[in-house]
Tab-separated table of C-alpha atoms in Angstrom:
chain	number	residue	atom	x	y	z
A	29	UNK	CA	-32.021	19.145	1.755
A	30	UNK	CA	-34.993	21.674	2.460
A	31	UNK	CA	-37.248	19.882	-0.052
A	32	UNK	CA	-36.698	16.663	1.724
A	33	UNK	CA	-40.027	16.016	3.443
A	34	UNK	CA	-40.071	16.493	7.381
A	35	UNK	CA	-40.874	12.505	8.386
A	36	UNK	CA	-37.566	11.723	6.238
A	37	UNK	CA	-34.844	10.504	8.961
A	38	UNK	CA	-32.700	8.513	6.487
A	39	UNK	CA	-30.799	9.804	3.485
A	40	UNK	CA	-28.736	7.798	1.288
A	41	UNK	CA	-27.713	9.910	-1.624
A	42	UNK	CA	-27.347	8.350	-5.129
A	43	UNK	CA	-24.352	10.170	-6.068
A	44	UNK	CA	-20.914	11.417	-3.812
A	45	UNK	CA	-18.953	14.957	-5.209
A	46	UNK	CA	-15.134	13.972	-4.086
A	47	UNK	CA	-13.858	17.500	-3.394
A	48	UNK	CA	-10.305	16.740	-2.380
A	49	UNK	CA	-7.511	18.772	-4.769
A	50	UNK	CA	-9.973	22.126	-4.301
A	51	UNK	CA	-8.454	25.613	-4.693
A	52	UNK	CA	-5.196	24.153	-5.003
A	53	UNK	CA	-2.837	26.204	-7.793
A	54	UNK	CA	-1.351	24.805	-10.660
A	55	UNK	CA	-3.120	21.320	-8.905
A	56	UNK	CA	-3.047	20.280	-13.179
A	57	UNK	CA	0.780	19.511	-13.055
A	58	UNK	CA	0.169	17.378	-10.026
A	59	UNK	CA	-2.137	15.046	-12.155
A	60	UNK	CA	0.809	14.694	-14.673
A	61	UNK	CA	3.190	13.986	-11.888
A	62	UNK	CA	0.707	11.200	-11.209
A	63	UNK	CA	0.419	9.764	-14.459
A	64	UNK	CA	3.951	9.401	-14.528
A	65	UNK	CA	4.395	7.884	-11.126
A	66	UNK	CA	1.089	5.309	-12.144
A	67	UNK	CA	3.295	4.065	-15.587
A	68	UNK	CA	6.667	3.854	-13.441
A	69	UNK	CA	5.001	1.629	-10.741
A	70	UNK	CA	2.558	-0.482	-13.824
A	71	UNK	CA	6.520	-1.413	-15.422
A	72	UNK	CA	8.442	-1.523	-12.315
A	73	UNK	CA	6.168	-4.061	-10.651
A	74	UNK	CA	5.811	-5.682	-13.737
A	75	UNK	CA	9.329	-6.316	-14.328
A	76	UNK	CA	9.808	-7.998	-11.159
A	77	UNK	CA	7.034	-10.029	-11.277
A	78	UNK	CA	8.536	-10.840	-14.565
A	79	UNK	CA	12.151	-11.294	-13.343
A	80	UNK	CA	10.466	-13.502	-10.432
A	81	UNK	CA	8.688	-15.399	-12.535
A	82	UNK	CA	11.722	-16.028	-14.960
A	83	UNK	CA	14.390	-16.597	-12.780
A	84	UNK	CA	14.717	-20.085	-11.158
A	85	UNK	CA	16.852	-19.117	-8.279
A	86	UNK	CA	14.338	-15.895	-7.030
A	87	UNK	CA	11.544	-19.039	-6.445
A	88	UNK	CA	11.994	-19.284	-2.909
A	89	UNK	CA	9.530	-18.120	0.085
A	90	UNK	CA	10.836	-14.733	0.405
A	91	UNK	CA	10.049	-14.003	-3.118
A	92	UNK	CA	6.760	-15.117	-3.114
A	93	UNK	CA	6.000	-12.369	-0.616
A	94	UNK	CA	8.103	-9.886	-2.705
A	95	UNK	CA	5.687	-10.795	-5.673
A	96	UNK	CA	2.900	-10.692	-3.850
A	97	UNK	CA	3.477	-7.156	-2.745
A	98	UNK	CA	4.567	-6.371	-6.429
A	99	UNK	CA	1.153	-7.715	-7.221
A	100	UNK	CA	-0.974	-5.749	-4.727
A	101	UNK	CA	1.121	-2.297	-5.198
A	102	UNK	CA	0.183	-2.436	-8.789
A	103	UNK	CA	-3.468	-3.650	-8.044
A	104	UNK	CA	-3.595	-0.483	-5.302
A	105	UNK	CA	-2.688	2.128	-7.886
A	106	UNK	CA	-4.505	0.993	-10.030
A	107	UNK	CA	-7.448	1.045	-7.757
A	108	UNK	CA	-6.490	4.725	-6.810
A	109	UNK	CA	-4.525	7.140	-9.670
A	110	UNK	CA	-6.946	6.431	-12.617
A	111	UNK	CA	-9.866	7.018	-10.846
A	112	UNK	CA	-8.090	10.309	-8.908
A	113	UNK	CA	-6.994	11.511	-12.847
A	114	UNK	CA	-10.562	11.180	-14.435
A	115	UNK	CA	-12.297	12.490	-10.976
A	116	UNK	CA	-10.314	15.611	-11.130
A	117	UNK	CA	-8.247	15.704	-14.207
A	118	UNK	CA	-11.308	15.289	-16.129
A	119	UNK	CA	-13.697	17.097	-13.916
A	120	UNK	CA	-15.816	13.410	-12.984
A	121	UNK	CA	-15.981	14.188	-9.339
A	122	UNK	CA	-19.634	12.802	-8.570
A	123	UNK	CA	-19.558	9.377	-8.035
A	124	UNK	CA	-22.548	7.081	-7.607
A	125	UNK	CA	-23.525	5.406	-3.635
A	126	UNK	CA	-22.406	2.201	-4.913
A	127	UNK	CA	-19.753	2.566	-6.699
A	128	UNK	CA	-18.297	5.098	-3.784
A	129	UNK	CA	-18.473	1.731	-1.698
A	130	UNK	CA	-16.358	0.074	-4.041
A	131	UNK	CA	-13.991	2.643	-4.505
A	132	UNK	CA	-13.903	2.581	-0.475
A	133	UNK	CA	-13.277	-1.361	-0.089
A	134	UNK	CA	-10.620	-1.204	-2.971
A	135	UNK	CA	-8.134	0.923	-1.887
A	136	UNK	CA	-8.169	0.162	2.007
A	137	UNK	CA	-8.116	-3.097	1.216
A	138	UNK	CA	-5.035	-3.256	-1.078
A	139	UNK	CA	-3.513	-0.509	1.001
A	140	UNK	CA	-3.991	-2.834	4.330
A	141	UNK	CA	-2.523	-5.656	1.919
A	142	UNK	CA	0.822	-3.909	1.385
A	143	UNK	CA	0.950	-3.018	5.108
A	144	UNK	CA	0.717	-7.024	6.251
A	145	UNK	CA	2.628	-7.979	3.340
A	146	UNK	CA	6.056	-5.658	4.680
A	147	UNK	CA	5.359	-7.358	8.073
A	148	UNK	CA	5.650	-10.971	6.436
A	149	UNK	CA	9.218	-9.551	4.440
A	150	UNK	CA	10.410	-8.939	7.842
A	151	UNK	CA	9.282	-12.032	9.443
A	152	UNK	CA	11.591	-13.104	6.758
A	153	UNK	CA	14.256	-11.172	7.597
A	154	UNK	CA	14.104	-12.203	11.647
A	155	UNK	CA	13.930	-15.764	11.023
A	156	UNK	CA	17.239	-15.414	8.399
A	157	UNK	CA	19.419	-13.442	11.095
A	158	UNK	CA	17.872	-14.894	14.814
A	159	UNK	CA	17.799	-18.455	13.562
A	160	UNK	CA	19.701	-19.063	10.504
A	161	UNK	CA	20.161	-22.754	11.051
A	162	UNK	CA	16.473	-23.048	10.992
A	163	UNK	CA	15.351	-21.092	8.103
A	164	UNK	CA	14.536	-23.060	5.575
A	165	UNK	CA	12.989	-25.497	8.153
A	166	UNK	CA	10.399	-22.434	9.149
A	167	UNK	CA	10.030	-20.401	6.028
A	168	UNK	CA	8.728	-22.820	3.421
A	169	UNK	CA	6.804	-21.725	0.555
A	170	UNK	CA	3.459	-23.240	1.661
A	171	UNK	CA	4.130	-21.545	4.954
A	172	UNK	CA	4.106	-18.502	3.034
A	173	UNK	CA	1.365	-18.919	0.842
A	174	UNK	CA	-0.835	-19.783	4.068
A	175	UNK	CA	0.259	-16.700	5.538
A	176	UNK	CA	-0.550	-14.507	2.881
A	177	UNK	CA	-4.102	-16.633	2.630
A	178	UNK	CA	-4.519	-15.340	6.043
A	179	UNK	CA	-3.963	-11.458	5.521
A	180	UNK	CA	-5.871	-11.354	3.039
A	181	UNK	CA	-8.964	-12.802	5.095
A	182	UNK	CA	-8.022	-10.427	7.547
A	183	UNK	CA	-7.868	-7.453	5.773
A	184	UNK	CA	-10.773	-8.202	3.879
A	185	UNK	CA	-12.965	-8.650	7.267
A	186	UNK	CA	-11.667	-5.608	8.734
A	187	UNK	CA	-12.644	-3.457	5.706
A	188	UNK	CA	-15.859	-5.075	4.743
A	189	UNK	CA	-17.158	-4.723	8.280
A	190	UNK	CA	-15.605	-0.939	7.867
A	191	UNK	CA	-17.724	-0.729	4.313
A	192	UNK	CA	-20.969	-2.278	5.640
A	193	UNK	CA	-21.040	0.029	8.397
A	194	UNK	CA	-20.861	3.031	6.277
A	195	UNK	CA	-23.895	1.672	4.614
A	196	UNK	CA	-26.205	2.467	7.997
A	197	UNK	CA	-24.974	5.941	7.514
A	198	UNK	CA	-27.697	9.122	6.609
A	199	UNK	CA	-26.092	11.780	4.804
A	200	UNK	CA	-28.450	14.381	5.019
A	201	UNK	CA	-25.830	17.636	5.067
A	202	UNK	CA	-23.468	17.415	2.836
A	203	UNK	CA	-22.684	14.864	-0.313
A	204	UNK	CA	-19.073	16.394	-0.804
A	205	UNK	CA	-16.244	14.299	0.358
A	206	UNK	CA	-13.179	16.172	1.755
A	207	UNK	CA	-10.962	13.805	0.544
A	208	UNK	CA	-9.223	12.770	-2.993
A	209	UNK	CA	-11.366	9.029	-3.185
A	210	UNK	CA	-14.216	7.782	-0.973
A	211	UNK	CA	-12.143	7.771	2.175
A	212	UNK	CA	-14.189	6.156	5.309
A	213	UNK	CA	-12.636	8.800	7.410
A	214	UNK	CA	-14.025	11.798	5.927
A	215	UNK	CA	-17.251	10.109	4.750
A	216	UNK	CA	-18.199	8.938	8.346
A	217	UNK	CA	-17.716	12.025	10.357
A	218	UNK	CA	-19.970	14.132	7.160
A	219	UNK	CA	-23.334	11.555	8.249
A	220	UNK	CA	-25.733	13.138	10.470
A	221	UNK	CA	-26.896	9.808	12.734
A	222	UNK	CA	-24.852	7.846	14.870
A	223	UNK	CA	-21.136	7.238	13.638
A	224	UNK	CA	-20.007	5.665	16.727
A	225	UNK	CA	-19.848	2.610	15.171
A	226	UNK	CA	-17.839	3.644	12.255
A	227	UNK	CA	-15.368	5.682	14.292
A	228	UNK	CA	-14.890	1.961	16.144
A	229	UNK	CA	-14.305	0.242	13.488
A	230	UNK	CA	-11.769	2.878	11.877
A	231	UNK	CA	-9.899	2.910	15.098
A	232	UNK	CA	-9.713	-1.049	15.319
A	233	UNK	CA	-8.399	-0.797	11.624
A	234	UNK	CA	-5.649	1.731	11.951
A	235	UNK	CA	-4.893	-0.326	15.049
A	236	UNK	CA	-5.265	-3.836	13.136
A	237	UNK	CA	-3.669	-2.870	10.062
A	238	UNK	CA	-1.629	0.014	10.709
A	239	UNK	CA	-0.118	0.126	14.618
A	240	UNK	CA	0.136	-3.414	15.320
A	241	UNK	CA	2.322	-4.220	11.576
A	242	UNK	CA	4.454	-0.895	12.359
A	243	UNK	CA	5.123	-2.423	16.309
A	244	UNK	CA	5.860	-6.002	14.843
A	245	UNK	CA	8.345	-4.965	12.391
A	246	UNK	CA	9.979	-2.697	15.353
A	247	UNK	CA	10.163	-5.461	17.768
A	248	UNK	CA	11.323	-7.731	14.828
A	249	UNK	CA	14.466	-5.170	14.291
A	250	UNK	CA	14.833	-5.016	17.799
A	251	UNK	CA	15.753	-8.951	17.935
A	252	UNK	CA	17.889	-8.409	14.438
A	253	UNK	CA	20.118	-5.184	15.935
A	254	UNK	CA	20.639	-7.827	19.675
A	255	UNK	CA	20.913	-10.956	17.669
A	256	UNK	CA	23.992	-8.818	15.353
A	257	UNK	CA	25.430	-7.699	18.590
A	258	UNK	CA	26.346	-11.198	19.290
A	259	UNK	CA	28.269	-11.608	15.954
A	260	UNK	CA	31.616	-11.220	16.952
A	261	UNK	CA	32.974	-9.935	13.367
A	262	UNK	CA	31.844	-6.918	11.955
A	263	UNK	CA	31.998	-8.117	7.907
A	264	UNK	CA	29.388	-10.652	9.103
A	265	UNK	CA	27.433	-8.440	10.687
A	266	UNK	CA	27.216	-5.478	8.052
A	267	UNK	CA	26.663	-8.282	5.637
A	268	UNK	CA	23.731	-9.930	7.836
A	269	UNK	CA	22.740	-6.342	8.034
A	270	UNK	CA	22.934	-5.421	4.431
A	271	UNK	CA	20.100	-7.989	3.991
A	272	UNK	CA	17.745	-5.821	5.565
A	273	UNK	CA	18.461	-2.865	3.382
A	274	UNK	CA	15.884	-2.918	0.703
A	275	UNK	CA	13.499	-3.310	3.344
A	276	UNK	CA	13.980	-0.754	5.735
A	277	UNK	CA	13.829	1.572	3.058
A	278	UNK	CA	10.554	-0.107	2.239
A	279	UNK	CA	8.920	-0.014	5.713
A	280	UNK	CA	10.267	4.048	6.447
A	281	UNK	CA	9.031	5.056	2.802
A	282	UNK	CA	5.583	2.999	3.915
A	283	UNK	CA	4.981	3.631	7.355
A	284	UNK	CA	6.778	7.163	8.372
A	285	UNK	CA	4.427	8.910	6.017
A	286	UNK	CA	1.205	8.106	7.307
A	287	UNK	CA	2.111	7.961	10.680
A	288	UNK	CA	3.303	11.791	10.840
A	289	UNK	CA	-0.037	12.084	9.436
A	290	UNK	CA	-1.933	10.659	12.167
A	291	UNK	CA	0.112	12.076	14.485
A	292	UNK	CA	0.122	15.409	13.726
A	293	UNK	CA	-3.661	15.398	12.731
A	294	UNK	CA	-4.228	14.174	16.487
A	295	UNK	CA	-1.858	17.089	17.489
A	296	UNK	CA	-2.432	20.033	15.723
A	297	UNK	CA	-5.085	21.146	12.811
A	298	UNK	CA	-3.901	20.424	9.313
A	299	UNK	CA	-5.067	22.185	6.169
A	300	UNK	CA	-7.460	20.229	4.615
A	301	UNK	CA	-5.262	20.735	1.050
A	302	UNK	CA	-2.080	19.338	3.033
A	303	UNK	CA	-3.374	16.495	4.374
A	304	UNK	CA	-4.364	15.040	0.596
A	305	UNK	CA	-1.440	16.104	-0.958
A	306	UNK	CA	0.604	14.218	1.882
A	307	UNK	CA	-2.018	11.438	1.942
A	308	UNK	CA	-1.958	10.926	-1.570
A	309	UNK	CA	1.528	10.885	-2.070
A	310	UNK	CA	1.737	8.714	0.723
A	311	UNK	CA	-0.481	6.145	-1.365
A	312	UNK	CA	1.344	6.403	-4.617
A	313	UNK	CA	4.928	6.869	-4.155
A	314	UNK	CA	6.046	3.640	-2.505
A	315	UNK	CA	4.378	1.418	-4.573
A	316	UNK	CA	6.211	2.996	-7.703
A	317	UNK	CA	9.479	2.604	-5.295
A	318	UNK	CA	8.830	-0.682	-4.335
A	319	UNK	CA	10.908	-2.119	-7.346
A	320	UNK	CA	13.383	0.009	-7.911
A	321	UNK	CA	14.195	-0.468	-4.056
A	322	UNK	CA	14.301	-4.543	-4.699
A	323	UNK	CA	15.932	-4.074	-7.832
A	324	UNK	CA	18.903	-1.954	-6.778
A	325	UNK	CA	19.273	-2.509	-3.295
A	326	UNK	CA	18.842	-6.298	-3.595
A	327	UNK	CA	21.832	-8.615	-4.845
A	328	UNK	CA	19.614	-11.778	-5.600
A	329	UNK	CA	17.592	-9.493	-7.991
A	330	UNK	CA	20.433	-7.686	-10.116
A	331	UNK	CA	22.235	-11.146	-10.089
A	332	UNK	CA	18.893	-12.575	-11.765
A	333	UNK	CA	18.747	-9.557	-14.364
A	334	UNK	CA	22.096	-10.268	-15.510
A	335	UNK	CA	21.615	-13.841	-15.869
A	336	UNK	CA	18.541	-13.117	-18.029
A	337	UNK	CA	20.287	-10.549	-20.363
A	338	UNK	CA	23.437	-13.073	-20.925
A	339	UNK	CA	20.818	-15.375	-21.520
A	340	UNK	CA	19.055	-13.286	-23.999
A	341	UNK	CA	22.351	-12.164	-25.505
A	342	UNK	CA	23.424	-16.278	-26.009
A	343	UNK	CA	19.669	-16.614	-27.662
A	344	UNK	CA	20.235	-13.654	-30.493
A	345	UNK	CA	23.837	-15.022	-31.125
A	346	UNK	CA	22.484	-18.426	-31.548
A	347	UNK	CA	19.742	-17.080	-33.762
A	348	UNK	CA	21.920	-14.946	-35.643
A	349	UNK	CA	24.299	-17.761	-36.662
C-alpha cells in the first residue's frame, strides 16, 4: 500500500488471501474430517432424492420441500468444502476479486435457502396438527412449489444487494480475509471507506433470513405444543408429536449453532480460530445430517426403502429364473 500513489482513494484488489484455519495444530486432520463429512452428505442427499424420486407414495407436498432442501444442502457443500480443501488443504488461499464475489453469493445464498426451506417443513408440520381436516386443502404441491419460487427470489435479493454492496468497497489495508471463504462479515468491516451500508444490509439479512425463520418456526411450535394440549389422549398426541421429530432435530442442529455464535460474539470476544471452527462446522454438519435424520427418524421414508429393496429383491428373482 505505500507505493500506491497519494491521489488513489479507491482500491479494489485483484486477488483476496482467505486466512481462516491459521496457526491452528494438527488443522490437516480437520480437512480429512471434511472430506469425509462432504462424501457422507453428496450420498446421503442423493439417496433421498433418489428414494423421493422412486417412491410413489413420498410424492406429496411435504416431500417436495424435503427434496428441495436435499437439493440445496448438497448444492451448499458443494459450494463451500471443496473450495475450503483446495484453499487450505492445498495451500490456494488467494482468490481473485471476482471470483471472491461468487464464492460470497454462493454460499449465503444456499445457506439462506436451507434456512427458509426448514421454515416451509414446519409450515407443514402446523397445518398437519392445527388443522388436520384442512391439510390437503392448504398444502398442495403447486402451493409448495410457489412457495419455494418465492424464497428463492428472496434470498437471492437479499444477498445480491449484500454482494453488490461489497463491490463499492476500497480495500486499501489489508487483502487477508479472517474467515475460512469470502464471508461478507469479515470482508466489510477490513474496507477502509464507508461500510455503513454493508453493515445494513448484513443486519437486515441475519434479520431476514436468520431471526425472523428461527421466530416463525417458534411461534409455529408454540400453536403445535397448545393445539396437542387439546388432544384428550395421550397415544394421539405423542403420535401427532412424533411427526415433528425429524424436524426438530433438524431446526436445533440448524439454528442453535449459529445463534450461540451471534450471541456470544455480541457478548463476549471470541478467538478468531473458534469462531471458524464453530462456523464451519456449523455450515457442514447438518447438511450431511439432514438425511440420515429423514431417513431414520421418519416412518414414510424407511417404509419407502423397504418397499424398494422387496422390489429389487422380486426383480433379481424374476431375472434369475
Amino acid at each position: 500500500n505505500s507505493t500506491l500513489p497519494q491521489n488513489v482513494s479507491f482500491v479494489r484488489p485483484q486477488f483476496f488471501y482467505i486466512g481462516g484455519f491459521s496457526n491452528i495444530p494438527h488443522v490437516k486432520y480437520y480437512y480429512i474430517f471434511l472430506c469425509f463429512v462432504f462424501i457422507v452428505t453428496v450420498l446421503g442427499n442423493s439417496f433421498i432424492m433418489f428414494i423421493i424420486y422412486m417412491e410413489q407414495s413420498l410424492h406429496t407436498p411435504k416431500y417436495v420441500a424435503v427434496f428441495h432442501l436435499a437439493v440445496v444442502d448438497m448444492c451448499g457443500s458443494t459450494a463451500l468444502i471443496p473450495k475450503m480443501i483446495e484453499t487450505f488443504l492445498f495451500d490456494f488461499q488467494f482468490i481473485t476479486y471476482e471470483a471472491c464475489l461468487a464464492n460470497m453469493f454462493f454460499v449465503h445464498f444456499l445457506s439462506s435457502l436451507q434456512s427458509l426451506t426448514i421454515v416451509i417443513l414446519a409450515y407443514d408440520r402446523f397445518v398437519a396438527i392445527c388443522f388436520p381436516l384442512k391439510y390437503h386443502i392448504i398444502i398442495t404441491t403447486a402451493g409448495i412449489t410457489k412457495i419455494l419460487a418465492g424464497i428463492w427470489i428472496l434470498a437471492a435479493a437479499v444477498i445480491l444487494s449484500l454482494v453488490g454492496l461489497t463491490t463499492r468497497l476500497s480495500f486499501c489495508k489489508t487483502i487477508v480475509i479472517d474467515s475460512y471463504f469470502c464471508d461478507h462479515g469479515p470482508m466489510y468491516r477490513m474496507s477502509c471507506n464507508d461500510n455503513f451500508p454493508n453493515y445494513v444490509i448484513a443486519q437486515m439479512g441475519i434479520t431476514i433470513l436468520l431471526a425472523a425463520p428461527l421466530t416463525l418456526i417458534l411461534s409455529s411450535y408454540v400453536c403445535i405444543i397448545l393445539a396437542l394440549l387439546k388432544i384428550a389422549s395421550t397415544d394421539e398426541r405423542l403420535r401427532a408429536m412424533k411427526t415433528c421429530t425429524s424436524h426438530l432435530i433438524l431446526v436445533a442442529m440448524f439454528y442453535l449453532p449459529i445463534s450461540a455464535i451471534y450471541i456470544a460474539a455480541n457478548l463476549t470476544i471470541i478467538h478468531p480460530n473458534i469462531r471458524i471452527i464453530s462456523t464451519s462446522l456449523s455450515s457442514t454438519i447438518p447438511p450431511m445430517m439432514n438425511p440420515i435424520i429423514y431417513t431414520i427418524k421418519t416412518e414414510e421414508v424407511m417404509k419407502a426403502v423397504r418397499k424398494l429393496q422387496k422390489r429389487n429383491k422380486a426383480v433379481k428373482l424374476k431375472e434369475d429364473q
